[in-house]
Amino acid sequence: MQRLKTRAQFQAAMTGGTVARTAHFALHRLALDMPTPPARPALFAVPGVWLGVVLPKRWARRAVTRNAIKRQIYTVGALFETRLAQAAHVVRLRSAFDRQQFVSARSEPLRQAVRAELVQLFGQAAR
């Protein structure tokens, strides 16, 4: 699995549209089977599954929370790699996790809640 790195890659993947959505996450996908016009450089030179993460500070204030969620996304994404289409995928956090319920940024209940929601998200996308 390749990771999205450049702004152009993220922007291109986000234009592909939303393919799955949960309470806190949205998954955007851009199919890579279309030929690239000769005037535009190839953003995704290597065929396969590409994955990127967008976690705005608006929804996850603490860096430790954002890093923990990113690790979960890449781990669950690797588990679903064989079932995902050859495309560029972006997982976007679209709402905050309740700080009253998940007091610690690295708590086990938060980790389990994030993982369960990501399994559901990638499961919807794999269908």
mmCIF file of C-alpha atoms in Angstrom:
data_model
loop_
_atom_site.group_PDB
_atom_site.id
_atom_site.type_symbol
_atom_site.label_atom_id
_atom_site.label_comp_id
_atom_site.label_asym_id
_atom_site.label_seq_id
_atom_site.Cartn_x
_atom_site.Cartn_y
_atom_site.Cartn_z
ATOM 1 C CA MET A 1 0.000 0.000 0.000
ATOM 2 C CA GLN A 2 1.331 3.402 -1.033
ATOM 3 C CA ARG A 3 0.739 6.541 1.040
ATOM 4 C CA LEU A 4 -0.456 9.828 -0.377
ATOM 5 C CA LYS A 5 2.148 12.522 0.206
ATOM 6 C CA THR A 6 1.559 15.592 -1.939
ATOM 7 C CA ARG A 7 -1.209 18.141 -1.821
ATOM 8 C CA ALA A 8 -2.045 17.401 -5.462
ATOM 9 C CA GLN A 9 -2.531 13.707 -4.670
ATOM 10 C CA PHE A 10 -4.874 14.522 -1.779
ATOM 11 C CA GLN A 11 -6.861 17.003 -3.849
ATOM 12 C CA ALA A 12 -7.218 14.536 -6.715
ATOM 13 C CA ALA A 13 -8.358 11.743 -4.394
ATOM 14 C CA MET A 14 -10.893 13.987 -2.651
ATOM 15 C CA THR A 15 -12.523 14.873 -5.995
ATOM 16 C CA GLY A 16 -13.348 11.213 -6.558
ATOM 17 C CA GLY A 17 -16.326 11.361 -4.231
ATOM 18 C CA THR A 18 -17.366 9.771 -0.950
ATOM 19 C CA VAL A 19 -17.802 5.994 -1.073
ATOM 20 C CA ALA A 20 -18.352 5.250 2.625
ATOM 21 C CA ARG A 21 -19.328 7.212 5.705
ATOM 22 C CA THR A 22 -19.618 6.573 9.436
ATOM 23 C CA ALA A 23 -20.432 8.824 12.383
ATOM 24 C CA HIS A 24 -16.888 10.247 12.543
ATOM 25 C CA PHE A 25 -15.177 9.326 9.271
ATOM 26 C CA ALA A 26 -15.671 9.655 5.517
ATOM 27 C CA LEU A 27 -13.791 7.667 2.866
ATOM 28 C CA HIS A 28 -13.113 9.317 -0.491
ATOM 29 C CA ARG A 29 -11.922 7.288 -3.500
ATOM 30 C CA LEU A 30 -10.519 8.139 -6.926
ATOM 31 C CA ALA A 31 -10.315 5.239 -9.383
ATOM 32 C CA LEU A 32 -6.890 4.932 -10.975
ATOM 33 C CA ASP A 33 -7.901 2.904 -14.031
ATOM 34 C CA MET A 34 -8.469 6.030 -16.151
ATOM 35 C CA PRO A 35 -5.640 7.051 -18.513
ATOM 36 C CA THR A 36 -3.727 10.195 -17.570
ATOM 37 C CA PRO A 37 -3.846 13.038 -20.112
ATOM 38 C CA PRO A 38 -0.376 13.677 -21.583
ATOM 39 C CA ALA A 39 -0.344 17.314 -20.423
ATOM 40 C CA ARG A 40 -0.816 16.356 -16.749
ATOM 41 C CA PRO A 41 1.955 14.533 -14.858
ATOM 42 C CA ALA A 42 1.102 11.179 -13.321
ATOM 43 C CA LEU A 43 0.253 11.697 -9.654
ATOM 44 C CA PHE A 44 -0.056 7.985 -8.995
ATOM 45 C CA ALA A 45 2.820 6.445 -10.962
ATOM 46 C CA VAL A 46 2.720 3.109 -9.134
ATOM 47 C CA PRO A 47 -0.482 1.108 -9.652
ATOM 48 C CA GLY A 48 -2.160 -0.242 -6.558
ATOM 49 C CA VAL A 49 -3.943 0.931 -3.443
ATOM 50 C CA TRP A 50 -3.044 4.413 -2.180
ATOM 51 C CA LEU A 51 -4.111 5.684 1.243
ATOM 52 C CA GLY A 52 -4.035 9.125 2.830
ATOM 53 C CA VAL A 53 -5.411 10.620 6.045
ATOM 54 C CA VAL A 54 -6.912 14.038 6.737
ATOM 55 C CA LEU A 55 -7.357 14.829 10.441
ATOM 56 C CA PRO A 56 -8.219 18.506 10.998
ATOM 57 C CA LYS A 57 -7.192 20.105 14.282
ATOM 58 C CA ARG A 58 -10.758 21.313 14.485
ATOM 59 C CA TRP A 59 -11.928 17.757 15.265
ATOM 60 C CA ALA A 60 -8.845 16.357 17.065
ATOM 61 C CA ARG A 61 -7.084 19.121 18.970
ATOM 62 C CA ARG A 62 -4.258 17.163 20.553
ATOM 63 C CA ALA A 63 -1.394 15.835 18.441
ATOM 64 C CA VAL A 64 -1.329 12.616 20.448
ATOM 65 C CA THR A 65 -4.958 11.982 19.481
ATOM 66 C CA ARG A 66 -4.324 12.705 15.808
ATOM 67 C CA ASN A 67 -1.280 10.434 15.754
ATOM 68 C CA ALA A 68 -3.148 7.595 17.475
ATOM 69 C CA ILE A 69 -6.030 7.865 14.989
ATOM 70 C CA LYS A 70 -3.598 7.942 12.039
ATOM 71 C CA ARG A 71 -1.905 4.769 13.253
ATOM 72 C CA GLN A 72 -5.290 3.062 13.529
ATOM 73 C CA ILE A 73 -6.289 4.164 10.009
ATOM 74 C CA TYR A 74 -3.095 2.854 8.417
ATOM 75 C CA THR A 75 -3.292 -0.415 10.389
ATOM 76 C CA VAL A 76 -6.916 -1.125 9.466
ATOM 77 C CA GLY A 77 -6.256 0.026 5.892
ATOM 78 C CA ALA A 78 -3.458 -2.539 5.594
ATOM 79 C CA LEU A 79 -5.842 -5.274 6.760
ATOM 80 C CA PHE A 80 -8.331 -4.346 4.022
ATOM 81 C CA GLU A 81 -5.727 -3.712 1.285
ATOM 82 C CA THR A 82 -6.512 -6.877 -0.661
ATOM 83 C CA ARG A 83 -10.263 -6.141 -0.649
ATOM 84 C CA LEU A 84 -9.995 -2.493 -1.707
ATOM 85 C CA ALA A 85 -10.080 -1.364 -5.325
ATOM 86 C CA GLN A 86 -6.925 -0.102 -7.005
ATOM 87 C CA ALA A 87 -7.573 3.532 -6.265
ATOM 88 C CA ALA A 88 -6.467 6.490 -4.210
ATOM 89 C CA HIS A 89 -8.312 6.542 -0.868
ATOM 90 C CA VAL A 90 -8.495 9.367 1.665
ATOM 91 C CA VAL A 91 -9.940 8.843 5.141
ATOM 92 C CA ARG A 92 -11.205 12.133 6.553
ATOM 93 C CA LEU A 93 -12.209 12.784 10.160
ATOM 94 C CA ARG A 94 -15.492 14.684 9.906
ATOM 95 C CA SER A 95 -16.508 15.098 13.552
ATOM 96 C CA ALA A 96 -14.881 15.030 16.972
ATOM 97 C CA PHE A 97 -14.963 12.177 19.440
ATOM 98 C CA ASP A 98 -16.727 13.238 22.645
ATOM 99 C CA ARG A 99 -14.157 14.434 25.184
ATOM 100 C CA GLN A 100 -16.570 13.703 28.036
ATOM 101 C CA GLN A 101 -16.709 10.044 27.041
ATOM 102 C CA PHE A 102 -13.035 9.684 25.996
ATOM 103 C CA VAL A 103 -11.104 11.739 28.539
ATOM 104 C CA SER A 104 -7.626 10.503 27.653
ATOM 105 C CA ALA A 105 -6.239 10.964 24.150
ATOM 106 C CA ARG A 106 -4.641 7.511 24.227
ATOM 107 C CA SER A 107 -7.307 5.631 26.176
ATOM 108 C CA GLU A 108 -8.189 2.043 25.348
ATOM 109 C CA PRO A 109 -11.923 2.818 24.912
ATOM 110 C CA LEU A 110 -11.063 5.507 22.342
ATOM 111 C CA ARG A 111 -8.746 3.115 20.506
ATOM 112 C CA GLN A 112 -11.440 0.439 20.386
ATOM 113 C CA ALA A 113 -14.126 2.900 19.254
ATOM 114 C CA VAL A 114 -11.919 4.263 16.473
ATOM 115 C CA ARG A 115 -10.923 0.777 15.316
ATOM 116 C CA ALA A 116 -14.524 -0.498 15.269
ATOM 117 C CA GLU A 117 -15.650 2.495 13.238
ATOM 118 C CA LEU A 118 -12.748 2.139 10.791
ATOM 119 C CA VAL A 119 -13.496 -1.564 10.259
ATOM 120 C CA GLN A 120 -17.074 -0.581 9.476
ATOM 121 C CA LEU A 121 -15.887 2.187 7.106
ATOM 122 C CA PHE A 122 -13.468 -0.004 5.160
ATOM 123 C CA GLY A 123 -16.018 -2.832 5.133
ATOM 124 C CA GLN A 124 -18.526 -0.552 3.398
ATOM 125 C CA ALA A 125 -15.902 0.527 0.862
ATOM 126 C CA ALA A 126 -14.824 -3.049 0.123
ATOM 127 C CA ARG A 127 -18.343 -4.062 -0.953
#
